[in-house]
CSV table of N, CA and C in Angstrom, one decimal:
chain,number,residue,atom,x,y,z
A,215,GLN,N,-11.1,321.0,58.3
A,215,GLN,CA,-9.8,321.6,57.6
A,215,GLN,C,-8.7,320.5,57.4
A,216,VAL,N,-8.2,320.3,56.2
A,216,VAL,CA,-7.2,319.3,55.9
A,216,VAL,C,-5.9,320.0,55.4
A,217,GLN,N,-4.9,319.6,56.0
A,217,GLN,CA,-3.6,320.1,55.5
A,217,GLN,C,-2.8,319.0,54.8
A,218,LEU,N,-2.3,319.4,53.7
A,218,LEU,CA,-1.6,318.3,52.8
A,218,LEU,C,-0.2,318.8,52.7
A,219,VAL,N,0.8,317.8,53.0
A,219,VAL,CA,2.2,318.2,52.9
A,219,VAL,C,2.9,316.9,51.9
A,220,GLU,N,3.3,317.5,50.8
A,220,GLU,CA,4.0,316.6,49.8
A,220,GLU,C,5.5,316.4,50.2
A,221,SER,N,6.0,315.3,49.7
A,221,SER,CA,7.4,315.2,49.9
A,221,SER,C,7.9,314.1,48.9
A,222,GLY,N,9.2,314.0,48.6
A,222,GLY,CA,9.7,313.0,47.8
A,222,GLY,C,10.1,313.5,46.4
A,223,GLY,N,10.0,314.8,46.0
A,223,GLY,CA,10.3,315.3,44.8
A,223,GLY,C,12.0,315.4,44.9
A,224,GLY,N,12.4,315.8,43.6
A,224,GLY,CA,13.9,316.0,43.5
A,224,GLY,C,14.2,315.8,42.1
A,225,LEU,N,15.6,315.6,41.9
A,225,LEU,CA,16.1,315.7,40.6
A,225,LEU,C,16.6,314.2,40.2
A,226,VAL,N,16.1,313.7,39.0
A,226,VAL,CA,16.4,312.3,38.5
A,226,VAL,C,16.7,312.3,37.2
A,227,GLN,N,17.5,311.2,36.8
A,227,GLN,CA,17.7,311.2,35.2
A,227,GLN,C,16.5,310.4,34.6
A,228,ALA,N,16.4,310.7,33.5
A,228,ALA,CA,15.4,310.1,32.6
A,228,ALA,C,15.5,308.5,32.7
A,229,GLY,N,14.4,307.9,32.9
A,229,GLY,CA,14.4,306.4,33.0
A,229,GLY,C,14.4,306.1,34.5
A,230,GLY,N,14.6,307.0,35.3
A,230,GLY,CA,14.7,306.7,36.8
A,230,GLY,C,13.3,306.8,37.5
A,231,SER,N,13.2,306.6,38.9
A,231,SER,CA,12.0,306.5,39.5
A,231,SER,C,12.0,307.4,40.7
A,232,LEU,N,10.9,307.9,41.1
A,232,LEU,CA,10.7,308.7,42.4
A,232,LEU,C,9.3,308.2,42.9
A,233,ARG,N,9.3,308.3,44.3
A,233,ARG,CA,8.0,308.1,44.9
A,233,ARG,C,7.6,309.3,45.7
A,234,LEU,N,6.4,310.0,45.4
A,234,LEU,CA,6.0,311.1,46.0
A,234,LEU,C,5.0,310.7,47.1
A,235,SER,N,5.0,311.4,48.3
A,235,SER,CA,4.2,311.0,49.3
A,235,SER,C,3.5,312.3,49.7
A,236,CYS,N,2.1,312.2,50.2
A,236,CYS,CA,1.4,313.4,50.6
A,236,CYS,C,0.7,312.9,51.9
A,237,ALA,N,1.1,313.5,53.0
A,237,ALA,CA,0.6,313.3,54.4
A,237,ALA,C,-0.5,314.2,54.6
A,238,ALA,N,-1.6,313.8,55.0
A,238,ALA,CA,-2.8,314.6,55.3
A,238,ALA,C,-3.0,314.7,56.8
A,239,SER,N,-3.2,315.9,57.3
A,239,SER,CA,-3.6,316.1,58.7
A,239,SER,C,-5.1,316.2,58.7
A,240,GLY,N,-5.8,316.1,60.0
A,240,GLY,CA,-7.1,316.2,60.0
A,240,GLY,C,-7.9,315.0,59.9
A,241,SER,N,-9.2,314.9,60.0
A,241,SER,CA,-9.9,313.7,60.1
A,241,SER,C,-10.7,313.4,58.7
A,242,LEU,N,-11.2,312.2,58.6
A,242,LEU,CA,-12.0,311.9,57.5
A,242,LEU,C,-11.2,311.7,56.2
A,243,PHE,N,-9.9,311.4,56.4
A,243,PHE,CA,-9.1,311.2,55.2
A,243,PHE,C,-9.7,310.2,54.2
A,244,SER,N,-10.3,309.1,54.8
A,244,SER,CA,-10.7,308.0,53.9
A,244,SER,C,-11.9,308.5,53.1
A,245,LEU,N,-12.6,309.6,53.5
A,245,LEU,CA,-13.8,310.1,52.7
A,245,LEU,C,-13.5,311.0,51.4
A,246,TYR,N,-12.1,311.3,51.3
A,246,TYR,CA,-11.7,312.1,50.3
A,246,TYR,C,-11.2,311.3,49.1
A,247,VAL,N,-11.5,311.9,47.8
A,247,VAL,CA,-10.9,311.5,46.7
A,247,VAL,C,-9.6,312.2,46.7
A,248,MET,N,-8.5,311.4,46.4
A,248,MET,CA,-7.2,311.9,46.6
A,248,MET,C,-6.6,312.0,45.1
A,249,GLY,N,-5.7,313.1,44.9
A,249,GLY,CA,-5.3,313.2,43.5
A,249,GLY,C,-4.0,313.8,43.5
A,250,TRP,N,-3.3,313.6,42.3
A,250,TRP,CA,-1.9,314.3,42.1
A,250,TRP,C,-2.1,315.0,40.9
A,251,TYR,N,-1.7,316.3,40.9
A,251,TYR,CA,-1.7,317.1,39.7
A,251,TYR,C,-0.3,317.7,39.6
A,252,ARG,N,0.0,318.2,38.3
A,252,ARG,CA,1.3,318.7,38.1
A,252,ARG,C,1.1,320.1,37.3
A,253,GLN,N,2.1,320.9,37.4
A,253,GLN,CA,2.1,322.1,36.7
A,253,GLN,C,3.6,322.4,36.2
A,254,ALA,N,3.8,322.3,35.0
A,254,ALA,CA,5.2,322.6,34.4
A,254,ALA,C,5.2,324.1,34.1
A,255,PRO,N,6.5,324.6,34.0
A,255,PRO,CA,6.6,326.0,33.7
A,255,PRO,C,5.9,326.4,32.5
A,256,GLY,N,5.2,327.5,32.6
A,256,GLY,CA,4.4,328.1,31.5
A,256,GLY,C,3.1,327.3,31.1
A,257,LYS,N,2.9,326.3,31.8
A,257,LYS,CA,1.7,325.5,31.5
A,257,LYS,C,0.7,325.5,32.6
A,258,GLN,N,-0.5,325.1,32.2
A,258,GLN,CA,-1.6,324.9,33.2
A,258,GLN,C,-1.4,323.7,34.1
A,259,ARG,N,-2.0,323.8,35.3
A,259,ARG,CA,-1.9,322.6,36.0
A,259,ARG,C,-2.8,321.4,35.4
A,260,GLU,N,-2.3,320.3,35.4
A,260,GLU,CA,-3.0,319.2,34.8
A,260,GLU,C,-3.1,317.9,35.8
A,261,LEU,N,-4.2,317.2,35.6
A,261,LEU,CA,-4.3,316.0,36.4
A,261,LEU,C,-3.4,315.0,36.0
A,262,VAL,N,-2.8,314.4,37.1
A,262,VAL,CA,-1.9,313.2,36.8
A,262,VAL,C,-2.6,311.8,37.2
A,263,ALA,N,-3.2,311.9,38.4
A,263,ALA,CA,-3.8,310.6,38.8
A,263,ALA,C,-4.8,311.0,40.0
A,264,THR,N,-5.8,310.2,40.0
A,264,THR,CA,-6.7,310.2,41.2
A,264,THR,C,-7.2,308.8,41.7
A,265,MET,N,-7.5,308.8,42.9
A,265,MET,CA,-7.9,307.6,43.6
A,265,MET,C,-9.3,307.9,44.4
A,266,THR,N,-10.3,307.2,44.1
A,266,THR,CA,-11.5,307.4,45.0
A,266,THR,C,-11.5,306.7,46.2
A,267,THR,N,-12.4,307.0,47.0
A,267,THR,CA,-12.5,306.3,48.4
A,267,THR,C,-12.6,304.8,48.3
A,268,GLY,N,-13.1,304.4,47.3
A,268,GLY,CA,-13.3,302.9,47.0
A,268,GLY,C,-12.1,302.3,46.3
A,269,GLY,N,-11.1,303.1,45.9
A,269,GLY,CA,-9.9,302.5,45.3
A,269,GLY,C,-9.9,302.6,43.8
A,270,THR,N,-10.9,303.2,43.2
A,270,THR,CA,-10.8,303.3,41.8
A,270,THR,C,-9.8,304.4,41.3
A,271,THR,N,-9.0,304.1,40.3
A,271,THR,CA,-8.0,305.0,39.9
A,271,THR,C,-8.3,305.6,38.5
A,272,ASN,N,-7.7,306.8,38.3
A,272,ASN,CA,-7.8,307.3,36.9
A,272,ASN,C,-6.3,308.0,36.7
A,273,TYR,N,-5.9,307.8,35.5
A,273,TYR,CA,-4.6,308.4,35.2
A,273,TYR,C,-4.7,309.2,33.8
A,274,ALA,N,-4.0,310.1,33.7
A,274,ALA,CA,-3.7,310.9,32.5
A,274,ALA,C,-3.0,309.9,31.4
A,275,ASP,N,-3.3,310.0,30.2
A,275,ASP,CA,-2.9,309.1,29.3
A,275,ASP,C,-1.3,309.2,29.2
A,276,SER,N,-0.8,310.4,29.5
A,276,SER,CA,0.7,310.4,29.4
A,276,SER,C,1.4,309.7,30.5
A,277,VAL,N,0.7,309.3,31.4
A,277,VAL,CA,1.4,308.6,32.7
A,277,VAL,C,1.0,307.1,32.8
A,278,LYS,N,0.1,306.6,32.1
A,278,LYS,CA,-0.5,305.4,32.1
A,278,LYS,C,0.6,304.3,32.0
A,279,GLY,N,0.7,303.4,32.8
A,279,GLY,CA,1.7,302.3,32.6
A,279,GLY,C,3.1,302.6,33.3
A,280,ARG,N,3.1,304.0,33.7
A,280,ARG,CA,4.4,304.3,34.4
A,280,ARG,C,4.2,304.9,35.7
A,281,PHE,N,3.1,305.5,36.1
A,281,PHE,CA,2.8,305.9,37.3
A,281,PHE,C,1.7,305.1,38.0
A,282,THR,N,1.8,305.1,39.4
A,282,THR,CA,0.9,304.3,40.2
A,282,THR,C,0.5,305.2,41.3
A,283,ILE,N,-0.8,305.5,41.5
A,283,ILE,CA,-1.3,306.1,42.7
A,283,ILE,C,-1.8,305.1,43.8
A,284,SER,N,-1.5,305.3,45.0
A,284,SER,CA,-2.0,304.4,46.0
A,284,SER,C,-2.2,305.2,47.4
A,285,ARG,N,-3.0,304.7,48.2
A,285,ARG,CA,-3.3,305.3,49.5
A,285,ARG,C,-3.2,304.3,50.6
A,286,ASP,N,-2.9,304.9,51.7
A,286,ASP,CA,-2.9,304.2,53.1
A,286,ASP,C,-3.8,305.0,54.0
A,287,ASN,N,-5.0,304.6,54.1
A,287,ASN,CA,-6.0,305.3,55.0
A,287,ASN,C,-5.5,305.3,56.5
A,288,ALA,N,-4.9,304.3,56.8
A,288,ALA,CA,-4.4,304.1,58.3
A,288,ALA,C,-3.3,305.2,58.6
A,289,LYS,N,-2.6,305.6,57.6
A,289,LYS,CA,-1.5,306.5,57.7
A,289,LYS,C,-1.9,307.9,57.0
A,290,ASN,N,-3.1,308.1,56.6
A,290,ASN,CA,-3.5,309.3,56.1
A,290,ASN,C,-2.5,309.9,55.0
A,291,THR,N,-2.2,308.9,54.1
A,291,THR,CA,-1.2,309.3,53.2
A,291,THR,C,-1.5,308.8,51.8
A,292,VAL,N,-1.2,309.6,50.8
A,292,VAL,CA,-1.3,309.1,49.4
A,292,VAL,C,-0.1,309.1,48.7
A,293,TYR,N,0.3,308.1,47.8
A,293,TYR,CA,1.6,308.1,47.3
A,293,TYR,C,1.4,308.1,45.7
A,294,LEU,N,2.6,308.5,45.1
A,294,LEU,CA,2.5,308.5,43.5
A,294,LEU,C,4.0,307.8,43.3
A,295,GLN,N,3.9,306.6,42.8
A,295,GLN,CA,5.0,305.9,42.4
A,295,GLN,C,5.3,306.3,40.8
A,296,MET,N,6.4,306.9,40.6
A,296,MET,CA,6.7,307.3,39.2
A,296,MET,C,7.9,306.6,38.6
A,297,ASN,N,7.6,305.8,37.6
A,297,ASN,CA,8.8,305.1,37.1
A,297,ASN,C,8.9,305.5,35.5
A,298,SER,N,10.1,305.0,35.0
A,298,SER,CA,10.4,305.4,33.6
A,298,SER,C,10.1,306.8,33.4
A,299,LEU,N,10.6,307.7,34.2
A,299,LEU,CA,10.5,309.1,34.1
A,299,LEU,C,11.0,309.7,32.9
A,300,LYS,N,10.4,310.7,32.4
A,300,LYS,CA,10.9,311.4,31.1
A,300,LYS,C,11.0,312.9,31.4
A,301,PRO,N,11.9,313.6,30.6
A,301,PRO,CA,12.1,315.0,30.8
A,301,PRO,C,10.8,315.8,30.8
A,302,GLU,N,9.7,315.4,30.1
A,302,GLU,CA,8.5,316.0,30.0
A,302,GLU,C,7.6,315.8,31.3
A,303,ASP,N,8.2,314.9,32.2
A,303,ASP,CA,7.5,314.8,33.5
A,303,ASP,C,7.9,315.8,34.5
A,304,THR,N,8.8,316.7,34.0
A,304,THR,CA,9.3,317.8,35.0
A,304,THR,C,8.2,318.8,35.3
A,305,ALA,N,8.0,319.1,36.5
A,305,ALA,CA,6.9,320.0,36.9
A,305,ALA,C,6.9,320.0,38.5
A,306,VAL,N,6.0,320.8,38.9
A,306,VAL,CA,5.8,320.8,40.4
A,306,VAL,C,4.5,320.0,40.6
A,307,TYR,N,4.5,319.0,41.4
A,307,TYR,CA,3.5,318.0,41.7
A,307,TYR,C,2.8,318.5,42.9
A,308,TYR,N,1.5,318.5,42.8
A,308,TYR,CA,0.5,318.9,43.9
A,308,TYR,C,-0.4,317.8,44.3
A,309,CYS,N,-0.6,317.7,45.6
A,309,CYS,CA,-1.5,316.8,46.1
A,309,CYS,C,-2.9,317.4,46.4
A,310,ASN,N,-3.9,316.8,46.1
A,310,ASN,CA,-5.3,317.3,46.2
A,310,ASN,C,-6.2,316.4,47.0
A,311,ALA,N,-7.0,316.9,47.8
A,311,ALA,CA,-8.1,316.2,48.5
A,311,ALA,C,-9.3,316.8,48.3
A,312,ILE,N,-10.4,316.1,48.0
A,312,ILE,CA,-11.6,316.7,47.6
A,312,ILE,C,-12.8,315.7,48.0
A,313,ARG,N,-13.8,316.3,48.6
A,313,ARG,CA,-15.1,315.5,48.9
A,313,ARG,C,-16.2,316.4,48.9
A,314,THR,N,-17.4,315.8,48.4
A,314,THR,CA,-18.6,316.6,48.5
A,314,THR,C,-19.6,315.8,49.4
A,315,THR,N,-20.1,316.5,50.3
A,315,THR,CA,-21.0,316.0,51.2
A,315,THR,C,-22.3,315.6,50.7
A,316,THR,N,-23.1,314.8,51.4
A,316,THR,CA,-24.5,314.5,50.9
A,316,THR,C,-25.4,315.7,50.7
A,317,TRP,N,-25.1,316.8,51.4
A,317,TRP,CA,-25.9,318.0,51.2
A,317,TRP,C,-25.2,318.9,50.3
A,318,GLY,N,-24.2,318.5,49.5
A,318,GLY,CA,-23.7,319.3,48.4
A,318,GLY,C,-22.5,320.3,48.7
A,319,GLN,N,-22.0,320.2,49.9
A,319,GLN,CA,-21.0,321.0,50.2
A,319,GLN,C,-19.7,320.4,49.9
A,320,THR,N,-18.7,321.2,49.1
A,320,THR,CA,-17.6,320.6,48.7
A,320,THR,C,-16.5,321.2,49.5
A,321,TYR,N,-15.5,320.3,49.8
A,321,TYR,CA,-14.3,320.5,50.6
A,321,TYR,C,-13.2,320.2,49.6
A,322,ASP,N,-12.2,321.1,49.3
A,322,ASP,CA,-11.1,321.0,48.3
A,322,ASP,C,-10.0,321.7,48.8
A,323,TYR,N,-8.9,320.8,49.1
A,323,TYR,CA,-7.7,321.2,49.6
A,323,TYR,C,-6.4,320.8,48.7
A,324,TRP,N,-5.4,321.7,48.8
A,324,TRP,CA,-4.1,321.5,48.0
A,324,TRP,C,-3.0,321.7,48.9
A,325,GLY,N,-2.0,320.8,48.4
A,325,GLY,CA,-0.7,321.0,49.1
A,325,GLY,C,0.1,322.1,48.5
A,326,GLN,N,1.4,322.2,49.0
A,326,GLN,CA,2.2,323.3,48.5
A,326,GLN,C,3.0,322.9,47.4
A,327,GLY,N,3.1,321.6,47.0
A,327,GLY,CA,3.8,321.3,45.8
A,327,GLY,C,5.1,320.8,46.1
A,328,THR,N,5.6,319.8,45.4
A,328,THR,CA,7.0,319.3,45.5
A,328,THR,C,7.5,319.3,44.1
A,329,PRO,N,8.7,319.8,43.8
A,329,PRO,CA,9.2,319.9,42.4
A,329,PRO,C,9.8,318.5,42.1
A,330,VAL,N,9.6,318.2,40.8
A,330,VAL,CA,10.3,317.0,40.2
A,330,VAL,C,11.0,317.6,38.9
A,331,THR,N,12.3,317.2,38.9
A,331,THR,CA,13.1,317.5,37.6
A,331,THR,C,13.6,316.2,37.1
A,332,VAL,N,13.4,316.1,35.7
A,332,VAL,CA,14.0,314.9,35.1
A,332,VAL,C,14.9,315.4,34.0
A,333,SER,N,16.1,315.0,34.2
A,333,SER,CA,17.3,315.4,33.3
A,333,SER,C,17.3,314.3,32.2
A,334,SER,N,17.6,314.8,31.0
A,334,SER,CA,17.9,314.0,29.8
A,334,SER,C,19.3,313.5,29.7
């Protein structure tokens, strides 16, 4: 069982920056693909960024060049550095941890979300 707790959200002006953190409890953090997703009011949850166990990253086109995902396996924490924020980045941001074992069992966990509001 993995518990994820996000922090770092808040209100920021357009063009500003925020850094989100997601602290994971439990073991085997380094075996999980970690990701950030977001859900804006009235919209579906969408992928923002992911990082594999090997450090490979993937970003939504809308955040490429502005957001950076990173992880510290020693601290069981994943981060999302968000720069040049835009009003359209306003959403609740969720942390995700997922892994599939060699025998095909998938473990998929979500945090409770942290709200980010970008004012124009």
